[in-house]
CSV table of C-alpha atoms and ligand atoms in Angstrom, one decimal:
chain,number,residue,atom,x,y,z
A,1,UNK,CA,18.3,30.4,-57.3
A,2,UNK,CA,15.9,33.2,-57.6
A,3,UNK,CA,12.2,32.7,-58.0
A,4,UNK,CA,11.3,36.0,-59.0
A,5,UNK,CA,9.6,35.1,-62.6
A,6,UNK,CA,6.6,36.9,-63.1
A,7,UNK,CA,3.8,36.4,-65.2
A,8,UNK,CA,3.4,37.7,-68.4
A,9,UNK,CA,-0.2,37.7,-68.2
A,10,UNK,CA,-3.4,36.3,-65.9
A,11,UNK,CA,-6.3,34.6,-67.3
A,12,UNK,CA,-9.1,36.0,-66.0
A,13,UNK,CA,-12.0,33.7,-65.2
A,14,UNK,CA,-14.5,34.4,-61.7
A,15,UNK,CA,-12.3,32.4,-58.8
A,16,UNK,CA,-10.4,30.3,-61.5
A,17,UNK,CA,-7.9,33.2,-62.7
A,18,UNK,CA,-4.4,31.7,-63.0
A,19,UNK,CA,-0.9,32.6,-64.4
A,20,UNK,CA,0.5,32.4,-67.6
A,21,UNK,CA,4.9,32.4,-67.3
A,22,UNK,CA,6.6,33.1,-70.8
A,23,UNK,CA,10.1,33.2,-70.8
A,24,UNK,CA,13.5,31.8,-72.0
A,25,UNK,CA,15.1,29.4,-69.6
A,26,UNK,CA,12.1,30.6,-66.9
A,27,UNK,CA,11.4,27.1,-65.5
A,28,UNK,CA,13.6,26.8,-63.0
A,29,UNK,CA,12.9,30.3,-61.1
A,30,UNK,CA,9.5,30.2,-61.0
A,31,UNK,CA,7.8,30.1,-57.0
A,32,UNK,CA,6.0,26.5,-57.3
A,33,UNK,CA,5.3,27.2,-53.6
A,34,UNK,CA,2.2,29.2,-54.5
A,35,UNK,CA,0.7,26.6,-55.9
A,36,UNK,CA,0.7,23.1,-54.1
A,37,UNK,CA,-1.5,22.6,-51.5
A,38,UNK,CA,-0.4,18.7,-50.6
A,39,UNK,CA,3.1,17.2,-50.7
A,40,UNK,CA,2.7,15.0,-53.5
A,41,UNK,CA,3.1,15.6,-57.4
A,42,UNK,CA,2.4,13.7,-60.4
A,43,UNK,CA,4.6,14.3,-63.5
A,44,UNK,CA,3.0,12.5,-66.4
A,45,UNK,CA,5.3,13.1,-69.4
A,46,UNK,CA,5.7,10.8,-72.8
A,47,UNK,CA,8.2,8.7,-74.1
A,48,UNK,CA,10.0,11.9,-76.4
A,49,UNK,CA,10.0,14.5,-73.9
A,50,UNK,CA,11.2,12.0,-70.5
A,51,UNK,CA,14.9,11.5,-71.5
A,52,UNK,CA,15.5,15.4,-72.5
A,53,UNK,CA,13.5,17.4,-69.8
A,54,UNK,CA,12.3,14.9,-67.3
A,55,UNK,CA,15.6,15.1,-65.1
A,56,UNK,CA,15.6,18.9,-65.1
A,57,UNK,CA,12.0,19.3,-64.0
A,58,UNK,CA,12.1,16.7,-61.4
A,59,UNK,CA,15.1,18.1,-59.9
A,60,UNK,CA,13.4,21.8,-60.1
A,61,UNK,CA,9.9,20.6,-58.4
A,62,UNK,CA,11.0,18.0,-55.7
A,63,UNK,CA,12.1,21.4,-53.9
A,64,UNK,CA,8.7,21.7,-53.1
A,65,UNK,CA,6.5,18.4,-52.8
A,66,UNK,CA,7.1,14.4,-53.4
A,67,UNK,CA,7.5,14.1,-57.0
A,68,UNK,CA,6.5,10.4,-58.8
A,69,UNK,CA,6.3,10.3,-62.9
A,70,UNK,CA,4.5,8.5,-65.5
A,71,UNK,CA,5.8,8.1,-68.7
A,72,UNK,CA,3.1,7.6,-72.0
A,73,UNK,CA,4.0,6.8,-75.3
A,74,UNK,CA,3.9,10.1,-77.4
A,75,UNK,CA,1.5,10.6,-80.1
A,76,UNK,CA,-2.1,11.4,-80.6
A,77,UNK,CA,-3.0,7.5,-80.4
A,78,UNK,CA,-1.9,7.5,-76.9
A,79,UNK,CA,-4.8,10.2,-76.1
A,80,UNK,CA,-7.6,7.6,-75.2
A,81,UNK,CA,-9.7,6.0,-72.6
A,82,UNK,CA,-7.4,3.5,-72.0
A,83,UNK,CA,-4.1,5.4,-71.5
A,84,UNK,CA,-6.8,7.8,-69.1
A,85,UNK,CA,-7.5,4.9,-66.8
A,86,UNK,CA,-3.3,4.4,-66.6
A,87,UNK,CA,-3.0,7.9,-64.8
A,88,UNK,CA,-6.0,7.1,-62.9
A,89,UNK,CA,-4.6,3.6,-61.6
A,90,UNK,CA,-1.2,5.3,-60.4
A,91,UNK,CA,-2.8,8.2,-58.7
A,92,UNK,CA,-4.7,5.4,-57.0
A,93,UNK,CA,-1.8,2.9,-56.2
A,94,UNK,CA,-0.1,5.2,-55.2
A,95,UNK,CA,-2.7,7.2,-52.7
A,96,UNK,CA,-2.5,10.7,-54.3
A,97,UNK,CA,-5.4,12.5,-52.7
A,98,UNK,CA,-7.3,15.2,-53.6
A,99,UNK,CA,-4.3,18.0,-52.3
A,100,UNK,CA,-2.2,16.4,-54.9
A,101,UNK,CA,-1.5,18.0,-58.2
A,102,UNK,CA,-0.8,16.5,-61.8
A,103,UNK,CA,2.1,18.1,-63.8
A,104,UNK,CA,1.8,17.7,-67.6
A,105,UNK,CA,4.7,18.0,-69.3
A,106,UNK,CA,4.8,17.7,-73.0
A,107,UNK,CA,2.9,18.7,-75.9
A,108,UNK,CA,-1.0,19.0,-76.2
A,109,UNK,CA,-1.8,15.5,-76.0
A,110,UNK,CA,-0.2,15.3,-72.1
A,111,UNK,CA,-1.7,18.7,-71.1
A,112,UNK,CA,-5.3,17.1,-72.9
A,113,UNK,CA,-5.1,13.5,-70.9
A,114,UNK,CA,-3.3,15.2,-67.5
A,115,UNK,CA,-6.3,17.8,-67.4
A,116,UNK,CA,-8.7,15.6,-68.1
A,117,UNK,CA,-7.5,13.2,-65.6
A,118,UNK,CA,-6.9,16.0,-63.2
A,119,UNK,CA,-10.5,16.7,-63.6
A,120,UNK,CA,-11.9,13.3,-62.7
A,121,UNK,CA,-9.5,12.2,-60.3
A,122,UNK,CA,-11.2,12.2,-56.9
A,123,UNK,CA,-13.8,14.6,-58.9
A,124,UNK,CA,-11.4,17.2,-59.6
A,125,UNK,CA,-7.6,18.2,-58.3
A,126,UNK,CA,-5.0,20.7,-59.6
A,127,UNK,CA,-2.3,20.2,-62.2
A,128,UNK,CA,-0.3,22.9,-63.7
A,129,UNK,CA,0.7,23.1,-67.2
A,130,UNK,CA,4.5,23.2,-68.6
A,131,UNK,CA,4.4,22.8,-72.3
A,132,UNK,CA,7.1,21.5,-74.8
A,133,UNK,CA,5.3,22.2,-78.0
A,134,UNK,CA,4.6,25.4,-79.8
A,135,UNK,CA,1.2,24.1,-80.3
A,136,UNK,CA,0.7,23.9,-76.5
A,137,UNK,CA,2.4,27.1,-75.5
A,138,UNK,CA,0.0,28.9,-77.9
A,139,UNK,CA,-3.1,27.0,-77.5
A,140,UNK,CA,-4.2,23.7,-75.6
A,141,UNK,CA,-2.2,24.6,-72.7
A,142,UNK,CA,-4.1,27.7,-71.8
A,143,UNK,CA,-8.2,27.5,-71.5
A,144,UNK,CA,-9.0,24.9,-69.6
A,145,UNK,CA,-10.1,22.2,-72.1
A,146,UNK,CA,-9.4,19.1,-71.5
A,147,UNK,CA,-10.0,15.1,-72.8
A,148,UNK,CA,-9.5,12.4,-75.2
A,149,UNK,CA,-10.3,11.4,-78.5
A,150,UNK,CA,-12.8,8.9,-79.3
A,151,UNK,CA,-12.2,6.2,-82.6
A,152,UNK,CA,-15.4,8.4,-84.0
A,153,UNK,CA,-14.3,11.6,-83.2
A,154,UNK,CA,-11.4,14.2,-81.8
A,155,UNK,CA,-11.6,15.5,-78.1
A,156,UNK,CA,-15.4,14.1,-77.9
A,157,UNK,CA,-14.8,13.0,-74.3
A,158,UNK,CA,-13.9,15.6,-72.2
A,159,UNK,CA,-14.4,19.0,-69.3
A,160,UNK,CA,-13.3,22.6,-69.0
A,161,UNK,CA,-11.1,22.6,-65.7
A,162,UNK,CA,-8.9,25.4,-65.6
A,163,UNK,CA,-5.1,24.5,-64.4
A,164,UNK,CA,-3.6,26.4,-61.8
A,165,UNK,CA,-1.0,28.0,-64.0
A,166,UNK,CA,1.0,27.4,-67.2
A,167,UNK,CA,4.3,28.1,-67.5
A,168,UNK,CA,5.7,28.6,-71.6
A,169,UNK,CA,9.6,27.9,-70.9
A,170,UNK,CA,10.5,29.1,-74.4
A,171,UNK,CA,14.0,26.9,-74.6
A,172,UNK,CA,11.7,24.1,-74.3
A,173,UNK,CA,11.1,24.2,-78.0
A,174,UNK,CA,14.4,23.1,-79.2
A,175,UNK,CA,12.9,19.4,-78.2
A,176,UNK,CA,10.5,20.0,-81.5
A,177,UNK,CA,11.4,18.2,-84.8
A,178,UNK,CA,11.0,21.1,-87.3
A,179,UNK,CA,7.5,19.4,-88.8
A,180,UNK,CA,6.2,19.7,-85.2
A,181,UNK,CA,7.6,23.4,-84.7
A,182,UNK,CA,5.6,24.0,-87.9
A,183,UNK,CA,2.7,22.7,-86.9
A,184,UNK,CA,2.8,24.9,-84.2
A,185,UNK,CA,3.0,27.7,-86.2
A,186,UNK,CA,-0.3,27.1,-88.2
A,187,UNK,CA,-1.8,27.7,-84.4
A,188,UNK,CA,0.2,31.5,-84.1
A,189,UNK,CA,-1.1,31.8,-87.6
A,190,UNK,CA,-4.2,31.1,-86.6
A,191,UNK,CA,-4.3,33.7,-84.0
A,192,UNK,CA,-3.8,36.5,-86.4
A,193,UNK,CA,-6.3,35.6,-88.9
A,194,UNK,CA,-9.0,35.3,-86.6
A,195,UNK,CA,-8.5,38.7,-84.4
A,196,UNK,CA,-5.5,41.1,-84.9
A,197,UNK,CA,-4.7,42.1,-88.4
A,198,UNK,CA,-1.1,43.9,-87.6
A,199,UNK,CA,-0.1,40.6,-85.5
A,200,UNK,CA,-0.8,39.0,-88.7
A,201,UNK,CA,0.9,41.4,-90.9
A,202,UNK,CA,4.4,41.0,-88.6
A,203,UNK,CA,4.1,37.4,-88.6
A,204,UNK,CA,3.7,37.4,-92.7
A,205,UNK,CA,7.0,40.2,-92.3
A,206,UNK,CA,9.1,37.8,-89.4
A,207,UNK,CA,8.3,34.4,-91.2
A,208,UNK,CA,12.5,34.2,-91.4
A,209,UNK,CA,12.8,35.1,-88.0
A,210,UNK,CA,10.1,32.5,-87.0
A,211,UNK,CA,11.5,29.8,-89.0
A,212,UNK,CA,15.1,29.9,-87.3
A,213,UNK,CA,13.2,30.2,-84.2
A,214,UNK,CA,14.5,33.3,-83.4
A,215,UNK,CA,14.0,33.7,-79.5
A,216,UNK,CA,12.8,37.4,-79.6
A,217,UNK,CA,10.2,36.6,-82.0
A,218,UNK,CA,8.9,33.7,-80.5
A,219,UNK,CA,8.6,35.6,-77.1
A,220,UNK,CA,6.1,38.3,-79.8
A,221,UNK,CA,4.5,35.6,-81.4
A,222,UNK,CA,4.0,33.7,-77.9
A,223,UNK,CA,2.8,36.6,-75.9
A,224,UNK,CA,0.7,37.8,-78.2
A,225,UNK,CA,-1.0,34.7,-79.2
A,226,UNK,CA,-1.9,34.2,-76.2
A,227,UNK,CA,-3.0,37.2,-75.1
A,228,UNK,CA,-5.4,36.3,-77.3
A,229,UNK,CA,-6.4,33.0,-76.4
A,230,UNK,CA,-6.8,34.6,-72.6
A,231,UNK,CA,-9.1,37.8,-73.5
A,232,UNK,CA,-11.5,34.9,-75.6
A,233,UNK,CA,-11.4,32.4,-72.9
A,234,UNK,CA,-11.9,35.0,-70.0
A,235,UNK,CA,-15.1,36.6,-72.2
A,236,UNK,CA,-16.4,32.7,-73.2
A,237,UNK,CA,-14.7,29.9,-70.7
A,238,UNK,CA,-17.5,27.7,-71.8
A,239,UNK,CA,-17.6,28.0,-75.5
A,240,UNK,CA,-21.1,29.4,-76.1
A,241,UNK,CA,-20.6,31.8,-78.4
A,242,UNK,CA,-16.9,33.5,-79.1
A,243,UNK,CA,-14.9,31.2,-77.9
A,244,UNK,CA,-15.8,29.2,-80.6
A,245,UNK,CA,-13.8,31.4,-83.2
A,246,UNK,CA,-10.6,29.9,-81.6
A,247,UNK,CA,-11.9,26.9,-83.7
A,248,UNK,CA,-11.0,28.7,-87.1
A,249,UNK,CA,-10.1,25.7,-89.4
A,250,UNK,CA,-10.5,23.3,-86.6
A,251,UNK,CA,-13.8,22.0,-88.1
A,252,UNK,CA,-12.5,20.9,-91.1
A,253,UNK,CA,-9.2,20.1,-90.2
A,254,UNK,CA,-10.6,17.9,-87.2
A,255,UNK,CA,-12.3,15.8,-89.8
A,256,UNK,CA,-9.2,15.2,-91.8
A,257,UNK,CA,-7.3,14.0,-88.5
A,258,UNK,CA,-10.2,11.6,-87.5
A,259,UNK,CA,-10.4,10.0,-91.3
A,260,UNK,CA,-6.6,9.7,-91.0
A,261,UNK,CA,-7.3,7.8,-87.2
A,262,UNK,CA,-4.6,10.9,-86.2
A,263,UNK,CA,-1.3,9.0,-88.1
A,264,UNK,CA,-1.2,11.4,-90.9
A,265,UNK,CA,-1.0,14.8,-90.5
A,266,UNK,CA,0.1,16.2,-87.4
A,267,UNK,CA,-3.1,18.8,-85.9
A,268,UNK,CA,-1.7,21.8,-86.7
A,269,UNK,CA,-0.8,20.4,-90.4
A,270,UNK,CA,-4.8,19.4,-90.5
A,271,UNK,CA,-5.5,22.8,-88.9
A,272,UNK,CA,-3.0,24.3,-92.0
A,273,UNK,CA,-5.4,22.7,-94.8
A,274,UNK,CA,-8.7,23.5,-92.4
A,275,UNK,CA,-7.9,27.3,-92.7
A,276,UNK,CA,-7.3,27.0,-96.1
A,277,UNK,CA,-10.9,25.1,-96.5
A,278,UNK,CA,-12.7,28.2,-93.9
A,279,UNK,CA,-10.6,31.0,-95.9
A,280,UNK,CA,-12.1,29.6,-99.4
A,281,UNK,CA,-15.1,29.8,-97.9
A,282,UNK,CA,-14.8,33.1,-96.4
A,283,UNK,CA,-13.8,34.1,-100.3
A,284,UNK,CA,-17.0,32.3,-101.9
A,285,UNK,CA,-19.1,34.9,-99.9
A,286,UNK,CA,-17.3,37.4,-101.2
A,287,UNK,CA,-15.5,38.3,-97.5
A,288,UNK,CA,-11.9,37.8,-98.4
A,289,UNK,CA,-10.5,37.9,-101.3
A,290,UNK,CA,-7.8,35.7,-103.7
A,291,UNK,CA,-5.0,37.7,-102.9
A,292,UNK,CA,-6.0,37.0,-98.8
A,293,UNK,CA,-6.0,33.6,-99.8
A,294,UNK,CA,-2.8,34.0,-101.8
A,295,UNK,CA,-1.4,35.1,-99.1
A,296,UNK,CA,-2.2,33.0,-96.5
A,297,UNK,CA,-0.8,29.8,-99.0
A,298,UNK,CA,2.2,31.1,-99.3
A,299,UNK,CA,2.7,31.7,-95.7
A,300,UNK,CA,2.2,28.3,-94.6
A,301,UNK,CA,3.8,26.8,-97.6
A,302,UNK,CA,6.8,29.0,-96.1
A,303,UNK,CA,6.4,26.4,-92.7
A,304,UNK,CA,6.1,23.4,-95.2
A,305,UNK,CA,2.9,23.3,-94.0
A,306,UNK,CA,0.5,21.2,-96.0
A,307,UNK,CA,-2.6,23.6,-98.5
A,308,UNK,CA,-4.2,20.7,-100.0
A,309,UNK,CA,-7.1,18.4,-98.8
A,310,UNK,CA,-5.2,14.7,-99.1
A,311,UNK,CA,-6.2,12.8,-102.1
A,312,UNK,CA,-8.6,10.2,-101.1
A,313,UNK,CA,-10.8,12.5,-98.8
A,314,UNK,CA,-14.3,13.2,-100.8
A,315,UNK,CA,-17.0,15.6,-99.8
A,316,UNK,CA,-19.0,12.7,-98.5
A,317,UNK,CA,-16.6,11.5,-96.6
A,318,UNK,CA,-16.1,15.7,-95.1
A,319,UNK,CA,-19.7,15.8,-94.2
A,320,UNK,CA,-20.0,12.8,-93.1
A,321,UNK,CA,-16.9,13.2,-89.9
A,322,UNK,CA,-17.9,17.1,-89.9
A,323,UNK,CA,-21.3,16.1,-89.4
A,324,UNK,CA,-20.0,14.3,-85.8
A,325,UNK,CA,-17.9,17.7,-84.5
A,326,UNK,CA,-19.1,19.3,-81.7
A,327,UNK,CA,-19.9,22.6,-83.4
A,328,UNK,CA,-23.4,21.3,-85.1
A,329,UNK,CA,-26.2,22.3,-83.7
A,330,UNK,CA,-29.3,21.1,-84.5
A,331,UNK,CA,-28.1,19.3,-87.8
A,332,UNK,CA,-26.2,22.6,-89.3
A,333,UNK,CA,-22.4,22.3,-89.2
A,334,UNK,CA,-21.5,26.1,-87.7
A,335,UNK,CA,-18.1,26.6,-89.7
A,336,UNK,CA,-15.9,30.0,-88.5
A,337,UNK,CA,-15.4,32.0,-91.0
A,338,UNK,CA,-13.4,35.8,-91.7
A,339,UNK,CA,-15.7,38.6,-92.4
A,340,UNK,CA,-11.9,40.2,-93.1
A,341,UNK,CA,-8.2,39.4,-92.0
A,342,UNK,CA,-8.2,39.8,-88.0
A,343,UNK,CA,-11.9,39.3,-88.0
A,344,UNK,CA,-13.8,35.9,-87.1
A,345,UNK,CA,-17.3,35.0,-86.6
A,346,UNK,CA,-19.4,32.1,-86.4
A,347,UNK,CA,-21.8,31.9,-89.4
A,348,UNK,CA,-25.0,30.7,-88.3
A,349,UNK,CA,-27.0,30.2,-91.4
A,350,UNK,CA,-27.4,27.0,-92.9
A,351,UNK,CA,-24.3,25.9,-94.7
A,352,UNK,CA,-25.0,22.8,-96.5
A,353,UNK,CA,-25.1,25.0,-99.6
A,354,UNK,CA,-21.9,26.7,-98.9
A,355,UNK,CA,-19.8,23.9,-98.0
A,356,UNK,CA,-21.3,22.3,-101.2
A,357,UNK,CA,-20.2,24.9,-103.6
A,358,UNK,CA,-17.2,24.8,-101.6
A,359,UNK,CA,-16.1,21.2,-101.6
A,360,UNK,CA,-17.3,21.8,-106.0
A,361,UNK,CA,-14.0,23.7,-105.8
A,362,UNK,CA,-12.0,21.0,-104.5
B,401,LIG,N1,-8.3,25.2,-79.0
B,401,LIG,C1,-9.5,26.0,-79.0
B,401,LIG,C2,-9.9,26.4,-77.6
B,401,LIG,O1,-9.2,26.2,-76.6
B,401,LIG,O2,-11.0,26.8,-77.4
């Protein structure tokens, strides 16, 4: 075996930089060495992933320390207190100390709950990030922020603690249903509208080549989403001012998931409808125009990703969950909106009137 991987990029954060892998078939010839301190490992994994990858991964990392496993049931419900104080009770019964690191392996709501548990474990320990989902390879896994959901709100309990490295094993994807490979998508998507207009453009040109999950193109639309991702969370690791762009339809589309107590849409199908919602907005102040929006439809419709706000959601019942996100500040909900394609911003004007005139439209 040959553990000469490199990375494909470093995040850059003061004495917290790590490694971010991207490859096909990379997992197994990456040099874990570097980065366990102790002998002992935690795998915590759900009830999907365990019986396809668990094996393989187990096999790759008890070359280098005592590997034990836990195995959650998969879904956002599972991302709670309760299934947080489960990790914490092995680690304990178990006597993992603070040189022992967490390995989450799945989608975002493992690399969520394992970071967050690395984080308060013994007041902090490593874990290292190995991502199943699109939606993880391109976002959650990379940044640092970790948590759970609360019944009255997404991620609302939660710290930033950066893992010691990710690695995106592209072949990993084939475990993805095609709905949750879309919903990964609305996240690459995502990337493009908010900062690099010709990233956007070859996404809207390679939607074929994305769809049949062409390897080549998922290594472009991979590496450069989060090379994205890294430059924002490297300028802003604690969200207090660009960082928050990353957010782009996350306001709205974090409101849908908690009305829908997460068993509706998947996130990045909320996160489909949310940019929609900040792209209409964008529009009403004259920033981007119908045929952006046109444009932007089509291209999720073409992931069979979901355009429309579901039925029995009001503007009442909008305000009322956006109201609760963590981006109001001082009683104004701070939406992100697109000056243009490839340009985001934070509006900080009162938007009450906006979302009103918005939410009019719906
Ligand atoms: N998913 C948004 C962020 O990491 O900031």
């Amino acid at each position: 075996m040959k553990l000469n991987v490199k990375p494909s990029l470093v995040v850059s954060i003061p004495k917290r930089s790590y490694p971010i892998f991207v490859g096909v078939d990379i997992f197994e010839n990456v040099d874990y060495s570097q980065f366990f301190i102790g002998n002992k490992a935690l795998i915590v994994t759900d009830d999907h992933i365990a019986p396809i990858l668990l094996d393989r991964v187990t096999k790759t990392l008890s070359k280098f320390a005592d590997v034990d496993f836990l195995i959650l049931k998969s879904g956002e419900t599972s991302k709670n207190m309760e299934t947080l104080s489960r990790i914490h009770s092995k680690l304990i019964e178990n006597n993992f100390d603070r040189s022992s690191t967490l390995i989450a392996l799945g989608g975002g709501v493992i690399g969520d709950i394992t970071g967050f548990a690395a984080a308060t474990y013994q007041r902090g320990i490593n874990y290292i990030q190995l991502p199943t989902t699109l939606l993880a390879q391109v976002d959650s896994s990379v940044g640092g922020k970790t948590g759970v959901n609360h019944p009255l709100g997404k991620n609302m309990i939660g710290a930033f603690h950066q893992p010691l490295a990710v690695v995106i094993d592209i072949s990993f994807l084939s475990t993805l249903s095609d709905r949750q490979y879309c919903s990964g998508v609305a996240e690459v998507i995502k990337y493009g509208l908010i900062k690099d207009k010709d990233f956007y453009s070859w996404l809207i040109e390679n939607i074929k080549m994305l769809k049949c999950r062409d390897h080549s193109a998922l290594i472009t639309a991979v590496e450069a989403s989060i090379q994205i991702k890294a430059a924002v969370v490297a300028a802003d690791e604690r969200e207090e001012n660009i960082r928050a762009i990353l957010n782009f339809g996350h306001t709205f589309g974090h409101a849908i998931e908690s009305f829908q107590r997460y068993e509706g849409f998947l996130h990045g199908e909320a996160i489909s409808v949310g940019m929609i919602l900040a792209m209409s907005a964008s529009g009403l102040l004259g920033q981007t125009s119908d045929a952006d929006l046109d444009l932007l439809t089509n291209a999720l419709q073409q992931f069979e990703l979901p355009v429309n706000v579901p039925k029995d959601m009001t503007k009442e019942i909008f305000l009322d969950y956006m109201d609760r996100d963590k981006k109001v500040l001082d009683g104004n909900i701070r939406l992100i909106l697109l000056k243009s394609i490839g340009h985001a911003y934070l509006e900080s004007t009162e938007t009450k009137p906006l979302l009103d005139k918005l939410f009019k439209t719906l």
